Short mmCIF file of C-alpha atoms and ligand atoms in Angstrom, two decimals:
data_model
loop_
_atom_site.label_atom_id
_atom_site.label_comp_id
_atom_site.label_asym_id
_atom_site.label_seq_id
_atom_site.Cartn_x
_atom_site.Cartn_y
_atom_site.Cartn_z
CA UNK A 816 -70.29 -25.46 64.68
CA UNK A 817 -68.54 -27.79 67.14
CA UNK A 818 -68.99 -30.95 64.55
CA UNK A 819 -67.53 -29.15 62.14
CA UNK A 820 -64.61 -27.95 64.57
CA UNK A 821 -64.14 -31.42 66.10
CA UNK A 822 -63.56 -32.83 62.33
CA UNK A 823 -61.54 -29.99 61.14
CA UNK A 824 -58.88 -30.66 64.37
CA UNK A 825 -59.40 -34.87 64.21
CA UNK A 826 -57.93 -34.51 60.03
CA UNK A 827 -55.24 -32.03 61.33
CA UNK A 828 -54.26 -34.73 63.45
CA UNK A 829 -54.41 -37.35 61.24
CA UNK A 830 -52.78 -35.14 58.66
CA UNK A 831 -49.47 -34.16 60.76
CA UNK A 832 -49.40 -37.64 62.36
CA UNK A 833 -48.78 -39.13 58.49
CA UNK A 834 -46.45 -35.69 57.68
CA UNK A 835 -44.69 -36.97 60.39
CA UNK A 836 -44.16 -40.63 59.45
CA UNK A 837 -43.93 -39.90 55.92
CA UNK A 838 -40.79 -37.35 56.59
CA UNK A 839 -39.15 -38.33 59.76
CA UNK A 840 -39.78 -42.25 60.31
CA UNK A 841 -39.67 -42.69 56.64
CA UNK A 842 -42.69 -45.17 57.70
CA UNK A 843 -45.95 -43.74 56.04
CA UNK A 844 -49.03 -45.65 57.64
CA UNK A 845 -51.82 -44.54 55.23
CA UNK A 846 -51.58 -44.34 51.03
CA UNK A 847 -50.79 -41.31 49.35
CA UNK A 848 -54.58 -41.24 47.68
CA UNK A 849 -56.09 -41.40 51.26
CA UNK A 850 -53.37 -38.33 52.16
CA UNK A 851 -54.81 -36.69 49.50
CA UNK A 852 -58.33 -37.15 50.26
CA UNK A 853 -58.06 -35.95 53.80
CA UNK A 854 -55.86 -33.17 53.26
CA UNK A 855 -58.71 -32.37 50.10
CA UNK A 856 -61.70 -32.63 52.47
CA UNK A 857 -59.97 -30.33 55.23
CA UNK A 858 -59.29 -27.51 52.20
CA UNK A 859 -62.91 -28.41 52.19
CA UNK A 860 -64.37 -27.11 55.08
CA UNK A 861 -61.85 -24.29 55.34
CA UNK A 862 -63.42 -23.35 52.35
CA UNK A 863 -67.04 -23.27 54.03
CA UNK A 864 -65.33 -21.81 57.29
CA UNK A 865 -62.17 -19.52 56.61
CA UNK A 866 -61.87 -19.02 60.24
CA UNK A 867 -60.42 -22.59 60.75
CA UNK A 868 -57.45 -21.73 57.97
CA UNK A 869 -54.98 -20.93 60.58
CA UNK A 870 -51.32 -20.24 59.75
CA UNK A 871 -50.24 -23.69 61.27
CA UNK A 872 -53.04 -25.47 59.20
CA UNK A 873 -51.52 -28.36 57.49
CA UNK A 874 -53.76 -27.09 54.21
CA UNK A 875 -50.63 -24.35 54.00
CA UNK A 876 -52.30 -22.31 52.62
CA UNK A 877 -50.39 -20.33 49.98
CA UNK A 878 -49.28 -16.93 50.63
CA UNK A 879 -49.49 -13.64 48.65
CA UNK A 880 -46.82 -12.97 46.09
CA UNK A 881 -43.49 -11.26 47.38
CA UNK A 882 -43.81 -8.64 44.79
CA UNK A 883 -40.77 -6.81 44.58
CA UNK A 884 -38.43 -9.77 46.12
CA UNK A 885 -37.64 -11.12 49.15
CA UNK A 886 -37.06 -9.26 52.42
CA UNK A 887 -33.73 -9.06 54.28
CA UNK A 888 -33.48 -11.03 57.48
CA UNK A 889 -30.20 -10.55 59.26
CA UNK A 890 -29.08 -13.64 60.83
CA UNK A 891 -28.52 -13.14 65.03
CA UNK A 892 -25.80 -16.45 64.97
CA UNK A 893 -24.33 -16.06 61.10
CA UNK A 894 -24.41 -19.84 59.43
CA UNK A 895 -21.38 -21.02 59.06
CA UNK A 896 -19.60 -21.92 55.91
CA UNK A 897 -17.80 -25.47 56.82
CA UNK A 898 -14.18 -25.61 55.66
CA UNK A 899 -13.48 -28.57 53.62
CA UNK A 900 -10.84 -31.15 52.93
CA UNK A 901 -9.78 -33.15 49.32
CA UNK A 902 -8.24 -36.36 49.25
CA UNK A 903 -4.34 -36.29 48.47
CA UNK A 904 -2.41 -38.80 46.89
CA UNK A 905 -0.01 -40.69 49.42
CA UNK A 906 1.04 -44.33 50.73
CA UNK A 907 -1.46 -44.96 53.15
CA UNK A 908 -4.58 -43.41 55.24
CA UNK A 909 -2.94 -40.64 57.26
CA UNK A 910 -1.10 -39.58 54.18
CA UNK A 911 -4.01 -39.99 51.53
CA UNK A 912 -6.34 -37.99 54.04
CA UNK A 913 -4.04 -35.94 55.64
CA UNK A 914 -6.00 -32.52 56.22
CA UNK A 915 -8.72 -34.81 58.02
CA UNK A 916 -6.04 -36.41 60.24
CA UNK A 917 -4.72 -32.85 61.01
CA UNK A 918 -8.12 -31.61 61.82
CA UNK A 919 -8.99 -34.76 64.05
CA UNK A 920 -4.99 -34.20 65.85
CA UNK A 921 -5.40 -31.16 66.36
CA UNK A 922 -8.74 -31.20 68.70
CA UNK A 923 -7.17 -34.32 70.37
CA UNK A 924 -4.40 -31.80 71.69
CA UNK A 925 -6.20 -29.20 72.07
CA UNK A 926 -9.11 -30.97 73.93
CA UNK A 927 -6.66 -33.42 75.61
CA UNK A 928 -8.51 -35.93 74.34
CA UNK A 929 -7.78 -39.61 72.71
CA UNK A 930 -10.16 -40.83 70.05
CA UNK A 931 -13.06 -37.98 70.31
CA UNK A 932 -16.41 -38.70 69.37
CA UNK A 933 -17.98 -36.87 66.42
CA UNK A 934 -21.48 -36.52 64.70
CA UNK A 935 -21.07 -37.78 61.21
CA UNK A 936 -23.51 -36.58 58.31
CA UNK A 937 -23.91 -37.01 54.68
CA UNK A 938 -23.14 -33.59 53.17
CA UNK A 939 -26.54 -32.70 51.72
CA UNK A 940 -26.33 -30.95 48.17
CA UNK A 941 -28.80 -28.62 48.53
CA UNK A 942 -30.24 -25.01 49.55
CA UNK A 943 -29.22 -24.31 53.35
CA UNK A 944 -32.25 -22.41 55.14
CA UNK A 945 -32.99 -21.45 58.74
CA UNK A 946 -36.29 -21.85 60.16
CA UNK A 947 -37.43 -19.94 63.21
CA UNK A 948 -39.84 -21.35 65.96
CA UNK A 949 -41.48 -19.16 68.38
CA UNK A 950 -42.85 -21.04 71.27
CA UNK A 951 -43.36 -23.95 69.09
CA UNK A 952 -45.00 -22.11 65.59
CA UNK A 953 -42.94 -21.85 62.51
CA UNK A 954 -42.46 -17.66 62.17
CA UNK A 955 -39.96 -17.19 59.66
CA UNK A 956 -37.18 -18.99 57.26
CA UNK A 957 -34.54 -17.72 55.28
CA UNK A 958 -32.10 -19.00 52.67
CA UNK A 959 -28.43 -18.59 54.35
CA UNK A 960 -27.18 -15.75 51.84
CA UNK A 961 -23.72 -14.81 52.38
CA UNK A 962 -24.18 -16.34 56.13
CA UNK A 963 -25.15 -12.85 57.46
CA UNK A 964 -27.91 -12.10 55.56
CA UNK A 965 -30.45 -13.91 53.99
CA UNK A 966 -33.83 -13.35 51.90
CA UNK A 967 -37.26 -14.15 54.06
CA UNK A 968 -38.79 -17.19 51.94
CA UNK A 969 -40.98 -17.95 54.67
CA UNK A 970 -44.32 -18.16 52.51
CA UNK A 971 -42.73 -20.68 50.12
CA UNK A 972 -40.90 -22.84 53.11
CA UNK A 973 -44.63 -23.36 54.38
CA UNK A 974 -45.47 -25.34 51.25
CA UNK A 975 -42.52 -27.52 51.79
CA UNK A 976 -44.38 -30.37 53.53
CA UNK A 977 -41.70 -31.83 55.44
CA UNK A 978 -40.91 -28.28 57.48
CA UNK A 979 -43.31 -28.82 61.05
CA UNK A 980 -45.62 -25.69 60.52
CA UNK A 981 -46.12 -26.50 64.70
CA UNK A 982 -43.80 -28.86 66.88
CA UNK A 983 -44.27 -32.05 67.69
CA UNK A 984 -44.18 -33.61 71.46
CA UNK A 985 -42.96 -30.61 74.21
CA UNK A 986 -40.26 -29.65 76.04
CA UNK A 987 -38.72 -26.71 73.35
CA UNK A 988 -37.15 -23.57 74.01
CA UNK A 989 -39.16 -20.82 73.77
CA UNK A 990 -37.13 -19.47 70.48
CA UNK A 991 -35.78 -22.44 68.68
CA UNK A 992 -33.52 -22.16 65.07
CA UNK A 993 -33.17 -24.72 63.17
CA UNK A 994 -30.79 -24.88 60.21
CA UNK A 995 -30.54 -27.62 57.35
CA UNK A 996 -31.24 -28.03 53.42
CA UNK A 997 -33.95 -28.33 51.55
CA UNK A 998 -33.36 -30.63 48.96
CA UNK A 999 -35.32 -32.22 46.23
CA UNK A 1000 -35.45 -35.93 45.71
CA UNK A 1001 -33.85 -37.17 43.03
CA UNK A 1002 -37.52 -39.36 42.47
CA UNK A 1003 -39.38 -35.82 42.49
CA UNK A 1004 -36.32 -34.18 40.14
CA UNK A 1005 -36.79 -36.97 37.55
CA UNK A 1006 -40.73 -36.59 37.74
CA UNK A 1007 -40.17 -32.67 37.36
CA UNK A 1008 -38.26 -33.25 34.50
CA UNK A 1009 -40.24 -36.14 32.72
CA UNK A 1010 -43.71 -33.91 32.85
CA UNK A 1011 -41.25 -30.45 31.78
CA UNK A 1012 -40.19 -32.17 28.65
CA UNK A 1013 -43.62 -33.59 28.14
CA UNK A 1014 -44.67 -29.92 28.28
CA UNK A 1015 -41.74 -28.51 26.59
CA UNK A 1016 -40.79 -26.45 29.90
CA UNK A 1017 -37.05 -26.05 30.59
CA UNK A 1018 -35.74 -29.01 32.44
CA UNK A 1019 -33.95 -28.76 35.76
CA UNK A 1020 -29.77 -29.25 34.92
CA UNK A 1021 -29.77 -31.06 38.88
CA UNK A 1022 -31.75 -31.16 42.04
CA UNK A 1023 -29.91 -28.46 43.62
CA UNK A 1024 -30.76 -25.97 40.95
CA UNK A 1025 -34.66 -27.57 41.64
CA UNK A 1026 -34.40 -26.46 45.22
CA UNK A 1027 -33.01 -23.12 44.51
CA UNK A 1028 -35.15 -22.58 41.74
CA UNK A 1029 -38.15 -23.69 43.76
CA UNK A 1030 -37.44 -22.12 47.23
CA UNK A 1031 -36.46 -18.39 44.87
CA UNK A 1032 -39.77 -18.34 43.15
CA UNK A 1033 -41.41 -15.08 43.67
CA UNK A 1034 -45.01 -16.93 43.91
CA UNK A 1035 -45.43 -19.63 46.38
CA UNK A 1036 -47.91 -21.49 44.69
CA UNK A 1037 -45.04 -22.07 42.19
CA UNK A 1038 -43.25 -23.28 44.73
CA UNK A 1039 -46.28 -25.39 46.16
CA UNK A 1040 -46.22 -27.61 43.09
CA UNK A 1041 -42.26 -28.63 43.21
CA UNK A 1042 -41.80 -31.63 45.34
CA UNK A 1043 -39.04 -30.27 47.80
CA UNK A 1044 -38.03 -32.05 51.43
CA UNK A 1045 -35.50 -30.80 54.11
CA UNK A 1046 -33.32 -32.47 57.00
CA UNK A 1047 -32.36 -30.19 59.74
CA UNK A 1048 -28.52 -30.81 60.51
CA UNK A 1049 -27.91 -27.58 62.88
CA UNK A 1050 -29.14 -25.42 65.36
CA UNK A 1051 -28.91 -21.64 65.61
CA UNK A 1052 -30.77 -19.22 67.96
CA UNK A 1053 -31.56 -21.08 71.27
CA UNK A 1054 -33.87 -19.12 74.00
CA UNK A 1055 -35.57 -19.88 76.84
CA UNK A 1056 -34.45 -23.53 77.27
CA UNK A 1057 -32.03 -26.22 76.23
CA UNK A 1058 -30.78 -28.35 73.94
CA UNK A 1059 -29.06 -31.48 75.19
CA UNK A 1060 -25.16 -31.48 75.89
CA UNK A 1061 -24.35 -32.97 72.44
CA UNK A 1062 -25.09 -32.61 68.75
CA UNK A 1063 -25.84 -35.84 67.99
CA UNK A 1064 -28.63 -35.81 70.98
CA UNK A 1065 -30.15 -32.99 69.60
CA UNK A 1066 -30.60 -34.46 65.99
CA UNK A 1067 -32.36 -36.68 67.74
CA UNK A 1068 -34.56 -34.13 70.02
CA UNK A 1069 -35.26 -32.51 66.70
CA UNK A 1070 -36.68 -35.99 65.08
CA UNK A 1071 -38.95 -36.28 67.87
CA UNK A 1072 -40.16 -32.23 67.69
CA UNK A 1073 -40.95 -33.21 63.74
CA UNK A 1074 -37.82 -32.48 61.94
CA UNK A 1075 -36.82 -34.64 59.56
CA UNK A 1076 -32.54 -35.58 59.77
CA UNK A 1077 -31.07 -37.93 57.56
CA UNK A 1078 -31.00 -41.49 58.20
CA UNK A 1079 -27.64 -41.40 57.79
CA UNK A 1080 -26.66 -39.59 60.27
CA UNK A 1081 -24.05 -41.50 63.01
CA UNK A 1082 -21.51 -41.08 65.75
CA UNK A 1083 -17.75 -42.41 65.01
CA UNK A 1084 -14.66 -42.00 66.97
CA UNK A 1085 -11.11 -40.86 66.05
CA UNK A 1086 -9.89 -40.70 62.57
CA UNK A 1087 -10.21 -44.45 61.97
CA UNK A 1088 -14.05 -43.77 62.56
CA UNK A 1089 -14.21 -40.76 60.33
CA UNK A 1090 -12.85 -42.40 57.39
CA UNK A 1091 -14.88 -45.77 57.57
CA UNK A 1092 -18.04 -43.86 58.06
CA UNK A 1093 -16.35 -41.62 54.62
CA UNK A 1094 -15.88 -44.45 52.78
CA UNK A 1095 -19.22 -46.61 53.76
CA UNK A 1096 -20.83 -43.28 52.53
CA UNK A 1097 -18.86 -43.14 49.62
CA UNK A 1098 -19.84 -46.88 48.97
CA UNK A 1099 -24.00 -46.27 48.93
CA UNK A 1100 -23.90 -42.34 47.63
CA UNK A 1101 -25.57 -43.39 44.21
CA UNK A 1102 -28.27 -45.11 45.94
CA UNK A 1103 -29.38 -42.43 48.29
CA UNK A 1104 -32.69 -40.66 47.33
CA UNK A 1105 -30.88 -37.50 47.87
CA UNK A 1106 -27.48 -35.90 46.22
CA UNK A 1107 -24.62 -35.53 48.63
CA UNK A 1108 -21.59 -34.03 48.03
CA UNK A 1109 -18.74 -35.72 50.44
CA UNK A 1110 -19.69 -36.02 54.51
CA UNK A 1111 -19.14 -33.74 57.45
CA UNK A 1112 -17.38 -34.44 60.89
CA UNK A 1113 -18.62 -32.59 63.84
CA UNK A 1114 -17.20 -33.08 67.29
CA UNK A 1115 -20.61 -34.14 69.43
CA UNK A 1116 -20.23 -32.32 72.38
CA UNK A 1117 -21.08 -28.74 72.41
CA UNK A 1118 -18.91 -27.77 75.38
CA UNK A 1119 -15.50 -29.09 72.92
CA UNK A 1120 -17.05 -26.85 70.37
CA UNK A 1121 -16.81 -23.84 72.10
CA UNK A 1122 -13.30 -24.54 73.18
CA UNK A 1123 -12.22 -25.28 69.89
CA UNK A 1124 -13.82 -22.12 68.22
CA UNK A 1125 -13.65 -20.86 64.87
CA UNK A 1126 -11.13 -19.89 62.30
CA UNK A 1127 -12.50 -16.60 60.41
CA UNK A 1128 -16.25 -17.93 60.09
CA UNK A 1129 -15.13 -21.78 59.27
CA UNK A 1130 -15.49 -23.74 63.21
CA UNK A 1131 -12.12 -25.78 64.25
CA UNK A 1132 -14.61 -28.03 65.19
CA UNK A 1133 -16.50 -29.42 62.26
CA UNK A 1134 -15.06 -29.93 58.34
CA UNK A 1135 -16.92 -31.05 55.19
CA UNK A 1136 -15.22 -33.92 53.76
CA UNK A 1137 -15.88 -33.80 49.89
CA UNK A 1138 -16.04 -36.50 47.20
CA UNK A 1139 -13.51 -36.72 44.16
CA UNK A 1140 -15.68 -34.51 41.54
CA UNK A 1141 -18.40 -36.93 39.75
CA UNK A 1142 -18.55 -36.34 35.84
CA UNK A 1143 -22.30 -35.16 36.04
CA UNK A 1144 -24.10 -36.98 33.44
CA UNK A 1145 -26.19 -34.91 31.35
CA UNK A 1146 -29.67 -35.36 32.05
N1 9MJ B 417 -24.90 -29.53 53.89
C1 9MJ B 417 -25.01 -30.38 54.91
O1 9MJ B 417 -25.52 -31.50 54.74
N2 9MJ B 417 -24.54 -29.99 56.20
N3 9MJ B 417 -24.09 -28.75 56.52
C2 9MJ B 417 -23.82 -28.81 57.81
C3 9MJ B 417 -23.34 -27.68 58.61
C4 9MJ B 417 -22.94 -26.48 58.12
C5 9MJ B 417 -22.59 -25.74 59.25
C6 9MJ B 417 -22.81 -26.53 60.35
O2 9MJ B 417 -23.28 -27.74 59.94
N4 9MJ B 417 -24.04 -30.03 58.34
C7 9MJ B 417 -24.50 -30.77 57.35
N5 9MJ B 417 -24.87 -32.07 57.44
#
């Protein structure tokens, strides 16, 4: 009946209007009980009237078991592992971080180029995915694997509230990847834990595991009840449209097509820029709701990326910049 219709679509609105506050503007506008209730009365009438349970209803409803394990899905642009750099001991700057002033030399001559601009990113420490979009609708995600080949976890990304089920705003490419990590909050790894000890269930060792765990389980209503978040960070398979010129740009298309990307996120220029943006990191990395693992450098503009190229799978164009090792206290 159209009533019922009209409310159905008016609390889907509402519903990915506060999924998309809550995730990407980090700027929730309504409670978490009156979240609940909406997202509790639309389960509601797609209860009375199954036909309104579409795929890209923010209900998500869980899927069937993968009995058996997860499919293969091969992927058409491999992800790339990043290569990484370790501090050094030495006098000063260039010296102490001398693989990152190689790597930031070297595109200078190559590019002809002083002082190039990068994309600079907290290294997320988490469980990297790719999510497919197909003219707008989320079709499939898969963990990275060995970069080539990954297992289909689409059913249990679609209880992950922060992956768009649909895109926001207009303008996409008619098949869009998106690439990034699902992570769980440190908040939602301490709650896990606190109600698993209350209910003497094994405890997670650290939030990576959680994601993992969480994103590996077989049944997706397992899934449904961990807490787990993503940022996007990359792109993959682009067709039928573009992306803007630059990655740092695009992070920002993606906010406004629903993706969550770190706050963090920035732009810096030439070495100098790299390390002040590593060590202002550095300096807040405890109080982030997330667990990094160092930073990574990306030179912005796509067109220096392709002339730079890759070395085996790692790109000459980006590198992971890691943290001394943290003694992990036991939790
Ligand atoms: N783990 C993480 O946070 N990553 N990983 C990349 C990446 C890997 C390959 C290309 O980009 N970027 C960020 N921020």
């Amino acid at each position: 009946p159209a009533d019922i219709v009209a409310r159905s679509a008016a609390l889907r609105a509402q519903i990915e209007q506060a999924n998309y506050r809550y995730h990407v503007l980090d700027d929730a506008d309504i409670t978490d009980a009156e979240y609940d209730r909406r997202m509790r009365e639309l389960e509601a009438l797609e209860a009375e009237w199954p036909e309104l349970a579409t795929t890209d209803s923010p209900t998500r409803k869980v899927g069937a078991r993968a009995s058996g394990g997860f499919a293969e899905v091969r992927h058409a642009l491999p992800m790339l592992s990043l290569g990484n750099a370790f501090e050094q001991e030495g006098e000063n700057e260039r010296e102490r971080f001398r693989e990152i002033a190689d790597f930031e030399r070297r595109i200078e001559h190559t590019l002809e180029r002083r002082t190039p601009v990068f994309s600079v990113e907290p290294k997320l420490d988490g469980l990297a995915i790719s999510l497919r979009y197909e003219d707008g609708v989320f079709v499939q995600g898969a963990t990275r694997g060995d970069g080539e080949t990954g297992e289909d976890v689409t059913a249990n990304l679609r209880t992950v509230r922060a992956i768009p089920l649909k895109l926001r705003g207009s303008g996409w490419p008619a098949v869009l990847e998106v690439r990034g990590e699902v992570v769980m909050l440190r908040k939602d790894f301490e709650a896990f834990n606190d109600y698993a000890r209350k209910h003497d269930e094994k405890p997670l060792a650290n939030p990576r595991n959680g994601a993992a765990g969480s994103l590996r389980q077989l049944d997706p209503a397992i899934t449904a009840k961990r807490r787990l978040s993503f940022f996007a960070y990359a792109i993959g398979v682009v067709e039928g449209g573009e992306l803007p010129p630059t990655h740092s740009a695009t992070l920002q298309q993606l906010r406004e097509w629903g993706f969550p990307v770190s706050p963090e996120v920035d732009v810096a220029r030439g070495f100098d820029g790299l390390i002040a943006y590593f060590r202002r990191i550095g300096a807040k990395r405890d109080s982030l709701p997330y667990d990094i693992d160092g930073v990574v450098y990306k030179l912005d503009d796509y067109a220096g990326q392709r002339e730079m190229g890759f070395v085996s799978r790692a790109p000459r164009w980006a590198i992971a910049h890691k943290f001394p090792a943290q003694e992990q206290t036991t939790r």
